[in-house]
PDB file of C-alpha atoms and ligand atoms in Angstrom:
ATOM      1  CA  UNK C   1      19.787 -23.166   5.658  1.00 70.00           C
ATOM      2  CA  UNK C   2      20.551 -20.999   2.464  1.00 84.00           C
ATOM      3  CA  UNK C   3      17.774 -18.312   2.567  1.00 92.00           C
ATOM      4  CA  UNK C   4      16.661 -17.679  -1.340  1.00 95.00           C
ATOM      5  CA  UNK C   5      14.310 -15.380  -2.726  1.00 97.00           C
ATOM      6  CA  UNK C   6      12.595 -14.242  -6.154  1.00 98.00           C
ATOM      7  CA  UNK C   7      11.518 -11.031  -7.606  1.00 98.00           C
ATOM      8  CA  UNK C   8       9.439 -10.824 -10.430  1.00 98.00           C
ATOM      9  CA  UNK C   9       8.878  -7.548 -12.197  1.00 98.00           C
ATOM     10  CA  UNK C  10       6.979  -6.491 -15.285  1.00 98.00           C
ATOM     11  CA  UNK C  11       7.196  -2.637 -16.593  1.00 98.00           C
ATOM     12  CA  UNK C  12       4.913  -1.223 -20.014  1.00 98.00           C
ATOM     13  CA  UNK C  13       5.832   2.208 -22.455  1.00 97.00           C
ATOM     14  CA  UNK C  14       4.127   3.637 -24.801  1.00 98.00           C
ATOM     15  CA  UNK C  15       6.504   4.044 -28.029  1.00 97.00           C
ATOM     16  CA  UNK C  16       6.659   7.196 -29.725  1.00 96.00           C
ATOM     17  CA  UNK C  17       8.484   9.250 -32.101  1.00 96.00           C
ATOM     18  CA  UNK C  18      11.379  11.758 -31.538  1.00 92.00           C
ATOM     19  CA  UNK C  19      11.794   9.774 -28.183  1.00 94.00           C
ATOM     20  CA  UNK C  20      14.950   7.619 -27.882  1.00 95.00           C
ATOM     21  CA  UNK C  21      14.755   3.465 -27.146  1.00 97.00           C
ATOM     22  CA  UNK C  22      17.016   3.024 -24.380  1.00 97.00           C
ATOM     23  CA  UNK C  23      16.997  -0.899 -23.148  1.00 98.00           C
ATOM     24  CA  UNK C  24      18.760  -1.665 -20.210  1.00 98.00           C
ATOM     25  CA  UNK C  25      20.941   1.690 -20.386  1.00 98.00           C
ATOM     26  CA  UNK C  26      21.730   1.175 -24.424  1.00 98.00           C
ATOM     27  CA  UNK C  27      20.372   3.467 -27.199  1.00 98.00           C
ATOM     28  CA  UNK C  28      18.826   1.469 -29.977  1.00 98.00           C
ATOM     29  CA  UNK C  29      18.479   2.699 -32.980  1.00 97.00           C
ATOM     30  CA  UNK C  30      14.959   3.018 -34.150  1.00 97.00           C
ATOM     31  CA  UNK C  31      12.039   5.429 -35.346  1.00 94.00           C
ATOM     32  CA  UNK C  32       9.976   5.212 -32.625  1.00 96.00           C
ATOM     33  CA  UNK C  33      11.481   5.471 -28.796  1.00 97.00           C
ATOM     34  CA  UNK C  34       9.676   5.031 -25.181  1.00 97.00           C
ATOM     35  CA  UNK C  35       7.635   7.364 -23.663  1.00 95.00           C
ATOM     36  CA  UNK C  36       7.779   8.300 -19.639  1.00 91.00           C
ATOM     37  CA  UNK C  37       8.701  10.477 -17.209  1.00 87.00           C
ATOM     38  CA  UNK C  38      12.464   8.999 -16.647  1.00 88.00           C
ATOM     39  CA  UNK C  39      14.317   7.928 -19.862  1.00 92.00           C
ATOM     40  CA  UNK C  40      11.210   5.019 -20.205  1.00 95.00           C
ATOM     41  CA  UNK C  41      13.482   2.493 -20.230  1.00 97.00           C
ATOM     42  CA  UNK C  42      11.216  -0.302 -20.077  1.00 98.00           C
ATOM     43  CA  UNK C  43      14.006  -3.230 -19.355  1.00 98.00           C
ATOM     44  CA  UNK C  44      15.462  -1.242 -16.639  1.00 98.00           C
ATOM     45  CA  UNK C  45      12.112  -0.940 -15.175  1.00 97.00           C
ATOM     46  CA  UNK C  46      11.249  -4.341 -15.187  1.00 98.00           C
ATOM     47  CA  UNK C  47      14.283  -5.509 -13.460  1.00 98.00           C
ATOM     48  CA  UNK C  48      14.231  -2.592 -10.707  1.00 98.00           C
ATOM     49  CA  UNK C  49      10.979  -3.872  -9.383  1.00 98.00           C
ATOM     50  CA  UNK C  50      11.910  -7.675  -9.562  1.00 98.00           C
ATOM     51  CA  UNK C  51      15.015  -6.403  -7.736  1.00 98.00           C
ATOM     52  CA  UNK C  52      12.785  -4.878  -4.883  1.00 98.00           C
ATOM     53  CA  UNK C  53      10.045  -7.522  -5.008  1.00 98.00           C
ATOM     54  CA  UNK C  54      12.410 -10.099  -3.910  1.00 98.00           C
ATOM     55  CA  UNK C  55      12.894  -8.353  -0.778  1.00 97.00           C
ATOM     56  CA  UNK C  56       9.150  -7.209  -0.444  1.00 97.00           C
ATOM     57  CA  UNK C  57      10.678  -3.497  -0.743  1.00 97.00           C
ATOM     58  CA  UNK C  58       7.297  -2.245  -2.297  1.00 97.00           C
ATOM     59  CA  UNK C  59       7.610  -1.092  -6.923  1.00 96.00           C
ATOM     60  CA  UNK C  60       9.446   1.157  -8.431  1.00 95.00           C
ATOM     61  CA  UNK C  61       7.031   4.237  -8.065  1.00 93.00           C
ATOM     62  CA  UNK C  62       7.092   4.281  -4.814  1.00 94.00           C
ATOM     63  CA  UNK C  63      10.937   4.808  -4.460  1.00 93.00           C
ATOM     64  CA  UNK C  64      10.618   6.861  -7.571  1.00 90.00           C
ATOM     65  CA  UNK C  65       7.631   8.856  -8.205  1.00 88.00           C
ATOM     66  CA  UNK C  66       7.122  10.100 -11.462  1.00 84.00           C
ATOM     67  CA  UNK C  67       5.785  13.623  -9.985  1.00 87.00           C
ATOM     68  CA  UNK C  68       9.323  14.182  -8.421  1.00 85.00           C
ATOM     69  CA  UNK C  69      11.452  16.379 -10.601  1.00 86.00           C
ATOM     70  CA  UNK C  70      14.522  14.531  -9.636  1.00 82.00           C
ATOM     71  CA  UNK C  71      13.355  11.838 -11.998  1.00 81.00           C
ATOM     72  CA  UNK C  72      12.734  13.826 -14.796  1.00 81.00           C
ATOM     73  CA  UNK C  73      14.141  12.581 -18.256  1.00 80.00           C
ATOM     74  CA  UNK C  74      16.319  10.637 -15.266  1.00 84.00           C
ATOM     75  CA  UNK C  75      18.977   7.429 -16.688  1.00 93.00           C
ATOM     76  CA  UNK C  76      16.898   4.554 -14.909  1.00 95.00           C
ATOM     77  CA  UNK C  77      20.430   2.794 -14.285  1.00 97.00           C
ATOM     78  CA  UNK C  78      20.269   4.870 -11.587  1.00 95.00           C
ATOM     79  CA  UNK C  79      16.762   3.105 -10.317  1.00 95.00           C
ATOM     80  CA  UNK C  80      18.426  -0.286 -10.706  1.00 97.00           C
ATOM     81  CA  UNK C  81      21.764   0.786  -8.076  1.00 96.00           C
ATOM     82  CA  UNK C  82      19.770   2.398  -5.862  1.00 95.00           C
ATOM     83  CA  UNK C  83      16.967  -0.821  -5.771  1.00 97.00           C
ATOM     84  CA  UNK C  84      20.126  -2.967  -5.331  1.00 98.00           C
ATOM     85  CA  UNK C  85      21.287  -0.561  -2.622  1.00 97.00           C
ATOM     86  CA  UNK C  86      18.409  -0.818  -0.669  1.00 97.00           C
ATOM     87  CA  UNK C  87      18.230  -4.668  -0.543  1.00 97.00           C
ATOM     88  CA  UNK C  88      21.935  -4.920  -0.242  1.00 97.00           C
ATOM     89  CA  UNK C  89      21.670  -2.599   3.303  1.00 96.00           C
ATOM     90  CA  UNK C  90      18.890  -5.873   3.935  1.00 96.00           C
ATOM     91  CA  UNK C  91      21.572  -8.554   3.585  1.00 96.00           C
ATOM     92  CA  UNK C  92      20.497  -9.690   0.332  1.00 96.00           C
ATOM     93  CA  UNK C  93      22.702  -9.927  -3.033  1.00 96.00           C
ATOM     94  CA  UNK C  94      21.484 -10.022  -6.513  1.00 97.00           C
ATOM     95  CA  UNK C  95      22.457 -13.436  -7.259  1.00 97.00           C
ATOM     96  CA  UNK C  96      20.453 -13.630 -11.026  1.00 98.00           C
ATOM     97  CA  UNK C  97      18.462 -11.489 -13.280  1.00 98.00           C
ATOM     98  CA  UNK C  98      16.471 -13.172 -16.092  1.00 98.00           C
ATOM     99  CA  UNK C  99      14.672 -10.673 -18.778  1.00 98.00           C
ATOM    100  CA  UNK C 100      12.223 -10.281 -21.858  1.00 98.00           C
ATOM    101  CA  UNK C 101      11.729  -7.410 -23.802  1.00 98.00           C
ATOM    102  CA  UNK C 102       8.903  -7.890 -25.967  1.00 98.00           C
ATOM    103  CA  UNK C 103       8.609  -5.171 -28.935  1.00 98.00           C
ATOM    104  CA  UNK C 104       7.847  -5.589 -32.541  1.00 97.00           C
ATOM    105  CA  UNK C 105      10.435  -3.838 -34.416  1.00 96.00           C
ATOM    106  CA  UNK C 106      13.117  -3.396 -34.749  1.00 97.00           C
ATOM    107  CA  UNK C 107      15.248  -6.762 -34.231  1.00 96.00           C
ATOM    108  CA  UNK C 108      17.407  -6.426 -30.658  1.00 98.00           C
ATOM    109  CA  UNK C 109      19.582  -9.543 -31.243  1.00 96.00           C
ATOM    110  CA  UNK C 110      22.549  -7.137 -32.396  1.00 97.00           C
ATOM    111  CA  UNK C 111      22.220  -5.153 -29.397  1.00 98.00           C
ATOM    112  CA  UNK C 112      22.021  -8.371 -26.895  1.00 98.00           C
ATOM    113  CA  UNK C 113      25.756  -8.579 -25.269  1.00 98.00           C
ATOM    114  CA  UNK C 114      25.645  -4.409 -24.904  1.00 98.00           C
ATOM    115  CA  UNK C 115      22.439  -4.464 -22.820  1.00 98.00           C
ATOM    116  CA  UNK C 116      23.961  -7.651 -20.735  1.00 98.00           C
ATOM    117  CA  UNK C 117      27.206  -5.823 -20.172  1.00 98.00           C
ATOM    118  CA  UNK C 118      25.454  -2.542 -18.902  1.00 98.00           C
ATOM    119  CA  UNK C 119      22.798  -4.281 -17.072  1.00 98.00           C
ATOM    120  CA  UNK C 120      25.943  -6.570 -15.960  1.00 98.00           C
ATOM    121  CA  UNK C 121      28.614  -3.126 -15.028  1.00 98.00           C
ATOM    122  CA  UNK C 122      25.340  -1.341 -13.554  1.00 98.00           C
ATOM    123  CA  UNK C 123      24.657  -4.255 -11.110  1.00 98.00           C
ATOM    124  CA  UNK C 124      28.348  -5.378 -10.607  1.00 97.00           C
ATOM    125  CA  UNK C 125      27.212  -9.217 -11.875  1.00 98.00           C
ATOM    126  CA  UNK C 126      29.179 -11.569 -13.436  1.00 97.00           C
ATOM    127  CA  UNK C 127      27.901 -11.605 -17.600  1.00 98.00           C
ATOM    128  CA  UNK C 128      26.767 -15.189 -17.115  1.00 98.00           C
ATOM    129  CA  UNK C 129      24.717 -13.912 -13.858  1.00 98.00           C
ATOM    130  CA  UNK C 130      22.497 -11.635 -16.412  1.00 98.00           C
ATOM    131  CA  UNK C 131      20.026 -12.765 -19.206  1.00 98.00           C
ATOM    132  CA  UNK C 132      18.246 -10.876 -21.908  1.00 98.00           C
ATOM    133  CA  UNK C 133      15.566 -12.706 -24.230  1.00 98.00           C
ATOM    134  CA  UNK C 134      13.568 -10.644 -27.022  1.00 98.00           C
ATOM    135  CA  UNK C 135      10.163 -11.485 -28.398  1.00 98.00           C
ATOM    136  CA  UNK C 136       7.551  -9.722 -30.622  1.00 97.00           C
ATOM    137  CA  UNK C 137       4.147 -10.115 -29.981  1.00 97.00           C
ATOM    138  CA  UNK C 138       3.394 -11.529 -33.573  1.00 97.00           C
ATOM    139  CA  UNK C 139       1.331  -8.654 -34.678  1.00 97.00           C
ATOM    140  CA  UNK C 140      -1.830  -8.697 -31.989  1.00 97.00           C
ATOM    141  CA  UNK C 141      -2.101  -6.279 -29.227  1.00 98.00           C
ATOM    142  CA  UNK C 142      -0.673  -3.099 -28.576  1.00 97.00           C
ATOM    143  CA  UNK C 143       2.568  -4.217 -28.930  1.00 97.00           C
ATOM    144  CA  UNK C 144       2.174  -6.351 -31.854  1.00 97.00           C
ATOM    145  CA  UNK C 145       1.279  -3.254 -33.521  1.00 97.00           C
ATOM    146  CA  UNK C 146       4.034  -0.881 -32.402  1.00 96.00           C
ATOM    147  CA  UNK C 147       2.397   1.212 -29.905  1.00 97.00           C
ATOM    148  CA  UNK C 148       3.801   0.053 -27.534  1.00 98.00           C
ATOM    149  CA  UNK C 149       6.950  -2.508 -25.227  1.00 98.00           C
ATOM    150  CA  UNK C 150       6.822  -4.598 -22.733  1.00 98.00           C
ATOM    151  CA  UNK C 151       9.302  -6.434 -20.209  1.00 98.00           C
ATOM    152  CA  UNK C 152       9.515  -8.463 -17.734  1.00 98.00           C
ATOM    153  CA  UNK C 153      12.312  -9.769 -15.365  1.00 98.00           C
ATOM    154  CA  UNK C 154      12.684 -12.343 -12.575  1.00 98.00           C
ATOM    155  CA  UNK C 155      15.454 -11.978  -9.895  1.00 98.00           C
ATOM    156  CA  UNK C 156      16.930 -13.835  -7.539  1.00 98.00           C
ATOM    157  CA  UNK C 157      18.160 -13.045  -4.043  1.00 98.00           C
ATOM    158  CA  UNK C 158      20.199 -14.589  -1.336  1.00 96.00           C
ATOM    159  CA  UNK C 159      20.491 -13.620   2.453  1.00 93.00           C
ATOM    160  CA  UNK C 160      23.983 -13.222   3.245  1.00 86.00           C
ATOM    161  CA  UNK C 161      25.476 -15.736   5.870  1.00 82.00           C
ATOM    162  CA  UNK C 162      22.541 -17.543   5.751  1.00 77.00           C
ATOM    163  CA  UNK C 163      23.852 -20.617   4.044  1.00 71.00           C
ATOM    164  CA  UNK C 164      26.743 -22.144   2.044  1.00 63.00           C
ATOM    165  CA  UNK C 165      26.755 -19.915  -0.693  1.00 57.00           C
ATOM    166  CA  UNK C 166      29.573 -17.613   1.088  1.00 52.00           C
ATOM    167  CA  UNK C 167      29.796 -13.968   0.080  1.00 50.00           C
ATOM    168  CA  UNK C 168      33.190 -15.165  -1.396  1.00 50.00           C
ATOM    169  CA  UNK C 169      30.751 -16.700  -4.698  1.00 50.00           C
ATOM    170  CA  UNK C 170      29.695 -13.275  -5.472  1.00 54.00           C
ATOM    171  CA  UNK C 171      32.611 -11.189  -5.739  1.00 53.00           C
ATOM    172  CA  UNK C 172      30.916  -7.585  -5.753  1.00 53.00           C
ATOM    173  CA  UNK C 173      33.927  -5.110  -6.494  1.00 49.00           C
ATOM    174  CA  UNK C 174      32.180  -2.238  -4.917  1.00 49.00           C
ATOM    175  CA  UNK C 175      31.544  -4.121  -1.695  1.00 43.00           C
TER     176      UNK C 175
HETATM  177 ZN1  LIG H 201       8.679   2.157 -16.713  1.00 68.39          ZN
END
């Protein structure tokens, strides 16, 4: 019996100016960036903890607490290799990650395939293995009027050797 399982994660920044808008490891151009103690990027975030919530591994500020120096100003790519890491040394492989980013301005659809082939390079997935979806929040709520970005991201997981889907499916070139 294939053993599957699903992370969900869901991150929030505050967007300010002189602060850079870094989405799943790429610099967007805009007037207004992320706030947070790492590099605030929100995408990256989102998909660290759905990474670790699949294997019940606890969120991202507990592996990474934003009163530890280490992650100061800190490129959260780094958060999403070590989350896959730590369920990898479980027996699990990233099989999927699905994504939103919802912000109000400006338009990400030009910056789309970049932020799949990063998040896609960082994790050592397949392009077709990683989704990114944009929304705005029409105008209501904090992030409908720019103060702020959301995401969210669902992963999935499966237990190596515990089914047909051989290790052979996933070629990982770092394994
Ligand atoms: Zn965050």
């Amino acid at each position: 019996m294939s053993e599957y399982r699903v992370g969900i994660g869901w991150d929030v920044h505050r967007l300010a100016a002189g602060r850079p808008l870094i989405l799943g490891g790429v610099t967007v151009a805009s007037e207004f960036g992320l706030e947070g103690h790492s590099d605030a990027d929100v995408l990256s975030h989102a998909i660290t903890d759905a990474i670790l919530g699949g294997a019940a591994l606890g969120d991202i500020g507990m592996h990474f607490p934003d009163t530890d120096p280490r992650w100061k100003d800190c490129d959260s790519l780094e958060f999403l290799r070590h989350a896959q890491k730590l369920v990898e040394a479980l027996g699990f492989r990233v099989v999927n990650v699905d994504s939103t980013v919802i912000l109000e301005r400006p338009k990400l659809k030009d910056y789309r395939e970049a932020i799949r082939q990063r998040l896609a390079e960082t994790l050592n997935l397949a392009l077709d293995r990683v989704s990114v979806k944009f929304k705005t929040a029409e105008k209501v709520g904090p992030v409908g009027e720019g103060r702020s970005a959301e995401a969210q991201a669902v992963v999935s997981l499966h237990k190596l050797g515990s089914g047909p889907f051989h290790e052979s499916v996933f070629p990982n070139p770092t394994a």
